[in-house]
Amino acid sequence: MADVTDSRMGLVEVVKRHDPNGNLATIAEVLAQTNSIIQDAVWKEGNDIFSNKTVRRSSLPAGTWRKLNRGVAAESSDTVELVDTIGILEARSENDVEIINAFANPAQARMDEAQAFIEGLSQEMAATMIYGNALTTPEEFTGLAPRLDALAATANVIGGGGSTTLTSIYVVTWGPSTVFMAYPRNTSGGLQHEDLGIVDALDASSNKFRAYCDRFVWRAGMVVRTFGRLPGMRT
C-alpha cells in the first residue's frame, strides 16, 4: 500500500474502483464543474516568448478653440506599453505498474485517472482566469478580478450596492482586439496530455520503481488590450 503522504494511487483505490463483479466501476464525477469561461474565451498565440506586449493609447489630442489671428500649440497622443505574462499549469500522474496492471482493464484505469486530472486542471484554469494575480503569485497570470478590483479602476466597473457576501458579474467581449487568452509562440493552446509510458519513478527514499507516467500541461495568459466602453458611456 502506498504511504499516507504519497500522492500516488494505492491498492485501496484499486479495490474501490471495481464493482462487486470485478469490473471497473463507473466513477460518479461529483466534483465536476461547468466552466463555460474556458470555452467562451478566444485563444491566440502571444507575440512574445512567454508574454504578450500591448501598446495602448493613453491620451488623445483635444485641439484648441482658437481666436482669429491667434495660433494653437502643437499636440500629440501618448501610449503606454503593457506586458501580460503567460504561465504554465502542469501536473504529472505516476502510478506503479503493478498497481495499474492489477485493474481489470489497465488502459481504462489510466483513462479514468486522466479524466480527473483534466477536470482538476480545468477548474484551476477557470479560477485563475478570474482571480489569478501575477503580482502576488508570479507563476500565475493575472485574471479579471485584480484588473477590476475597485469602482474607480475603470468606468466599466459599476457598483450594485452589494456586500462582501455577494459576488461580481463579469461581462467580457472576447476577441483578438479586446480580451483574449494567449499561449506562447511555437506552441498550441489548450490542455496538452502527453503519455510518457513506463518510466523510472522515485519513492520517498529516492529509490526507483517502474511507473506509468502521464504529463498534463496548459500554457496560458490573459491579455486585455482594451476594456471597451459600455453603451452610452463616455470616458
Short mmCIF file of C-alpha atoms in Angstrom, two decimals:
data_model
loop_
_atom_site.label_atom_id
_atom_site.label_comp_id
_atom_site.label_asym_id
_atom_site.label_seq_id
_atom_site.Cartn_x
_atom_site.Cartn_y
_atom_site.Cartn_z
CA MET A 1 0.00 0.00 0.00
CA ALA A 2 1.19 3.49 -0.71
CA ASP A 3 2.48 5.70 2.10
CA VAL A 4 -0.09 8.00 3.72
CA THR A 5 1.76 11.04 2.35
CA ASP A 6 2.25 9.51 -1.10
CA SER A 7 0.31 11.20 -3.90
CA ARG A 8 0.27 8.03 -5.98
CA MET A 9 -2.54 5.51 -6.26
CA GLY A 10 -2.58 2.63 -3.78
CA LEU A 11 -4.23 -0.78 -3.55
CA VAL A 12 -7.18 0.71 -1.68
CA GLU A 13 -8.04 2.71 -4.81
CA VAL A 14 -7.82 -0.44 -6.93
CA VAL A 15 -10.42 -2.11 -4.73
CA LYS A 16 -12.70 0.94 -4.60
CA ARG A 17 -12.71 1.35 -8.38
CA HIS A 18 -14.05 -2.16 -9.06
CA ASP A 19 -17.69 -3.20 -8.71
CA PRO A 20 -18.73 -6.43 -6.94
CA ASN A 21 -18.47 -8.32 -10.24
CA GLY A 22 -14.81 -7.42 -10.62
CA ASN A 23 -15.38 -4.92 -13.42
CA LEU A 24 -14.24 -1.31 -13.40
CA ALA A 25 -16.90 0.80 -11.71
CA THR A 26 -18.29 3.91 -13.36
CA ILE A 27 -16.95 6.84 -11.34
CA ALA A 28 -19.55 9.46 -10.40
CA GLU A 29 -17.84 12.77 -11.19
CA VAL A 30 -19.47 14.71 -8.35
CA LEU A 31 -16.56 17.18 -8.30
CA ALA A 32 -17.03 18.16 -11.96
CA GLN A 33 -17.94 21.76 -12.70
CA THR A 34 -19.28 23.62 -15.70
CA ASN A 35 -16.70 26.28 -16.58
CA SER A 36 -18.04 27.96 -19.71
CA ILE A 37 -15.45 30.71 -19.46
CA ILE A 38 -12.81 28.37 -20.91
CA GLN A 39 -14.95 27.52 -23.94
CA ASP A 40 -16.11 31.13 -24.42
CA ALA A 41 -12.61 32.63 -24.43
CA VAL A 42 -10.74 33.37 -27.65
CA TRP A 43 -7.29 31.74 -27.70
CA LYS A 44 -4.48 33.37 -29.65
CA GLU A 45 -0.71 32.96 -29.96
CA GLY A 46 1.16 35.58 -27.93
CA ASN A 47 3.51 37.97 -29.71
CA ASP A 48 6.44 37.28 -27.37
CA ILE A 49 8.05 34.16 -25.90
CA PHE A 50 6.17 33.83 -22.61
CA SER A 51 4.27 37.10 -22.64
CA ASN A 52 2.23 39.37 -24.87
CA LYS A 53 3.03 43.05 -25.32
CA THR A 54 0.22 45.52 -25.93
CA VAL A 55 0.67 49.16 -26.83
CA ARG A 56 -2.40 51.03 -25.62
CA ARG A 57 -3.35 54.62 -26.44
CA SER A 58 -3.38 56.55 -23.17
CA SER A 59 -4.28 60.09 -24.32
CA LEU A 60 -5.63 61.89 -27.39
CA PRO A 61 -5.09 65.40 -28.74
CA ALA A 62 -8.09 67.53 -27.79
CA GLY A 63 -7.47 70.51 -30.07
CA THR A 64 -7.90 74.15 -29.13
CA TRP A 65 -10.72 76.56 -29.83
CA ARG A 66 -8.64 79.36 -31.26
CA LYS A 67 -9.28 83.03 -31.78
CA LEU A 68 -8.79 84.79 -35.08
CA ASN A 69 -5.21 85.81 -35.67
CA ARG A 70 -4.09 83.52 -32.86
CA GLY A 71 -2.25 80.22 -33.16
CA VAL A 72 -2.52 76.94 -31.26
CA ALA A 73 0.07 74.81 -29.51
CA ALA A 74 1.28 71.57 -31.05
CA GLU A 75 -0.13 68.39 -29.53
CA SER A 76 0.45 64.65 -29.70
CA SER A 77 -1.02 61.46 -28.37
CA ASP A 78 0.58 59.24 -25.73
CA THR A 79 0.82 55.47 -25.45
CA VAL A 80 1.59 53.02 -22.66
CA GLU A 81 3.20 49.60 -23.03
CA LEU A 82 1.55 46.71 -21.19
CA VAL A 83 3.04 43.22 -20.79
CA ASP A 84 0.80 40.29 -19.88
CA THR A 85 2.69 37.20 -18.72
CA ILE A 86 1.94 33.62 -19.69
CA GLY A 87 2.08 30.91 -17.02
CA ILE A 88 2.49 27.14 -17.17
CA LEU A 89 -0.01 24.94 -15.32
CA GLU A 90 1.41 21.42 -15.14
CA ALA A 91 0.69 18.13 -13.38
CA ARG A 92 2.04 14.57 -13.53
CA SER A 93 0.48 11.23 -12.79
CA GLU A 94 2.86 8.45 -11.71
CA ASN A 95 1.50 5.09 -10.60
CA ASP A 96 3.31 1.83 -10.01
CA VAL A 97 2.92 -0.53 -12.96
CA GLU A 98 1.94 -3.28 -10.53
CA ILE A 99 -0.95 -1.14 -9.25
CA ILE A 100 -2.23 -0.27 -12.72
CA ASN A 101 -1.85 -3.81 -14.02
CA ALA A 102 -3.95 -5.05 -11.10
CA PHE A 103 -7.01 -3.39 -12.65
CA ALA A 104 -9.40 -5.46 -14.75
CA ASN A 105 -8.74 -3.02 -17.60
CA PRO A 106 -5.42 -1.16 -17.09
CA ALA A 107 -5.93 1.13 -20.10
CA GLN A 108 -9.38 2.18 -18.86
CA ALA A 109 -7.98 2.71 -15.36
CA ARG A 110 -5.38 5.13 -16.71
CA MET A 111 -8.03 6.91 -18.79
CA ASP A 112 -10.29 7.30 -15.75
CA GLU A 113 -7.41 8.81 -13.77
CA ALA A 114 -6.53 11.14 -16.66
CA GLN A 115 -10.11 12.41 -16.68
CA ALA A 116 -9.68 13.52 -13.06
CA PHE A 117 -6.54 15.48 -13.99
CA ILE A 118 -8.30 17.14 -16.93
CA GLU A 119 -11.19 18.21 -14.70
CA GLY A 120 -8.91 19.40 -11.91
CA LEU A 121 -6.69 21.49 -14.19
CA SER A 122 -9.76 22.94 -15.93
CA GLN A 123 -11.14 24.11 -12.60
CA GLU A 124 -7.80 25.67 -11.70
CA MET A 125 -7.59 27.43 -15.08
CA ALA A 126 -11.12 28.82 -14.79
CA ALA A 127 -10.39 30.12 -11.27
CA THR A 128 -7.15 31.76 -12.42
CA MET A 129 -8.94 33.46 -15.32
CA ILE A 130 -10.97 35.28 -12.66
CA TYR A 131 -8.73 35.55 -9.59
CA GLY A 132 -5.15 34.99 -10.81
CA ASN A 133 -2.66 37.69 -9.82
CA ALA A 134 0.88 37.66 -11.19
CA LEU A 135 1.88 40.43 -8.77
CA THR A 136 1.31 38.25 -5.71
CA THR A 137 1.91 34.85 -7.36
CA PRO A 138 4.41 35.36 -10.22
CA GLU A 139 3.91 31.83 -11.57
CA GLU A 140 0.28 32.64 -12.45
CA PHE A 141 -1.15 35.07 -14.97
CA THR A 142 -3.39 37.97 -14.00
CA GLY A 143 -7.11 37.39 -14.39
CA LEU A 144 -10.10 39.71 -14.41
CA ALA A 145 -10.65 40.41 -10.72
CA PRO A 146 -7.31 42.16 -9.95
CA ARG A 147 -7.75 44.38 -13.01
CA LEU A 148 -11.27 45.43 -12.00
CA ASP A 149 -10.99 45.47 -8.22
CA ALA A 150 -12.38 48.93 -7.44
CA LEU A 151 -15.19 51.18 -8.59
CA ALA A 152 -12.63 53.80 -9.61
CA ALA A 153 -10.49 51.32 -11.57
CA THR A 154 -12.30 51.95 -14.84
CA ALA A 155 -15.59 53.41 -15.99
CA ASN A 156 -16.70 49.86 -16.76
CA VAL A 157 -16.85 48.90 -13.07
CA ILE A 158 -20.41 49.51 -11.90
CA GLY A 159 -21.43 49.32 -8.25
CA GLY A 160 -24.60 47.41 -7.48
CA GLY A 161 -24.78 48.26 -3.80
CA GLY A 162 -23.76 44.75 -2.76
CA SER A 163 -21.82 43.48 0.24
CA THR A 164 -18.89 41.16 0.85
CA THR A 165 -21.25 38.17 0.83
CA LEU A 166 -22.05 38.66 -2.86
CA THR A 167 -20.00 38.12 -5.99
CA SER A 168 -19.35 40.00 -9.20
CA ILE A 169 -20.59 39.56 -12.74
CA TYR A 170 -18.01 39.95 -15.50
CA VAL A 171 -19.19 40.87 -18.99
CA VAL A 172 -16.31 40.13 -21.38
CA THR A 173 -16.15 40.85 -25.10
CA TRP A 174 -13.72 38.16 -26.24
CA GLY A 175 -11.73 38.93 -29.37
CA PRO A 176 -8.19 39.48 -30.70
CA SER A 177 -8.56 43.27 -30.37
CA THR A 178 -10.23 43.29 -26.94
CA VAL A 179 -9.64 40.41 -24.47
CA PHE A 180 -8.15 37.02 -25.31
CA MET A 181 -6.23 34.13 -23.81
CA ALA A 182 -2.65 33.85 -25.06
CA TYR A 183 -0.29 30.90 -25.37
CA PRO A 184 3.47 31.07 -26.12
CA ARG A 185 4.85 31.24 -29.62
CA ASN A 186 5.50 27.92 -31.37
CA THR A 187 3.08 26.08 -29.08
CA SER A 188 -0.64 25.38 -29.21
CA GLY A 189 -3.47 26.49 -26.96
CA GLY A 190 -5.45 24.25 -24.67
CA LEU A 191 -4.63 21.46 -22.25
CA GLN A 192 -1.99 19.09 -23.59
CA HIS A 193 -1.80 15.44 -22.46
CA GLU A 194 1.41 13.50 -23.02
CA ASP A 195 1.55 9.75 -22.36
CA LEU A 196 5.14 9.18 -21.22
CA GLY A 197 4.65 5.43 -20.96
CA ILE A 198 6.63 3.50 -18.33
CA VAL A 199 9.37 5.48 -16.59
CA ASP A 200 11.63 5.18 -13.55
CA ALA A 201 9.84 6.95 -10.68
CA LEU A 202 11.33 7.73 -7.27
CA ASP A 203 9.86 6.90 -3.88
CA ALA A 204 10.32 8.99 -0.71
CA SER A 205 13.79 7.48 -0.23
CA SER A 206 14.81 8.23 -3.86
CA ASN A 207 14.67 4.52 -4.73
CA LYS A 208 13.48 3.76 -8.24
CA PHE A 209 10.44 1.79 -9.34
CA ARG A 210 8.67 1.41 -12.68
CA ALA A 211 5.56 3.53 -13.12
CA TYR A 212 3.11 4.59 -15.79
CA CYS A 213 3.54 8.34 -16.27
CA ASP A 214 1.27 10.97 -17.81
CA ARG A 215 2.09 14.66 -18.15
CA PHE A 216 -0.55 17.38 -18.34
CA VAL A 217 0.44 20.93 -19.28
CA TRP A 218 -1.51 24.10 -20.04
CA ARG A 219 0.27 27.30 -21.10
CA ALA A 220 -1.96 30.34 -20.79
CA GLY A 221 -2.11 34.04 -20.07
CA MET A 222 -4.84 36.68 -20.27
CA VAL A 223 -4.40 39.72 -22.49
CA VAL A 224 -6.62 42.76 -22.04
CA ARG A 225 -5.98 45.11 -24.93
CA THR A 226 -8.96 47.30 -24.11
CA PHE A 227 -11.96 47.11 -21.81
CA GLY A 228 -14.04 49.00 -24.35
CA ARG A 229 -16.96 51.16 -23.30
CA LEU A 230 -20.44 50.21 -22.28
CA PRO A 231 -23.27 51.59 -24.50
CA GLY A 232 -23.98 55.22 -23.78
CA MET A 233 -20.89 55.59 -21.60
CA ARG A 234 -18.47 58.47 -22.12
CA THR A 235 -14.98 58.33 -20.61
#
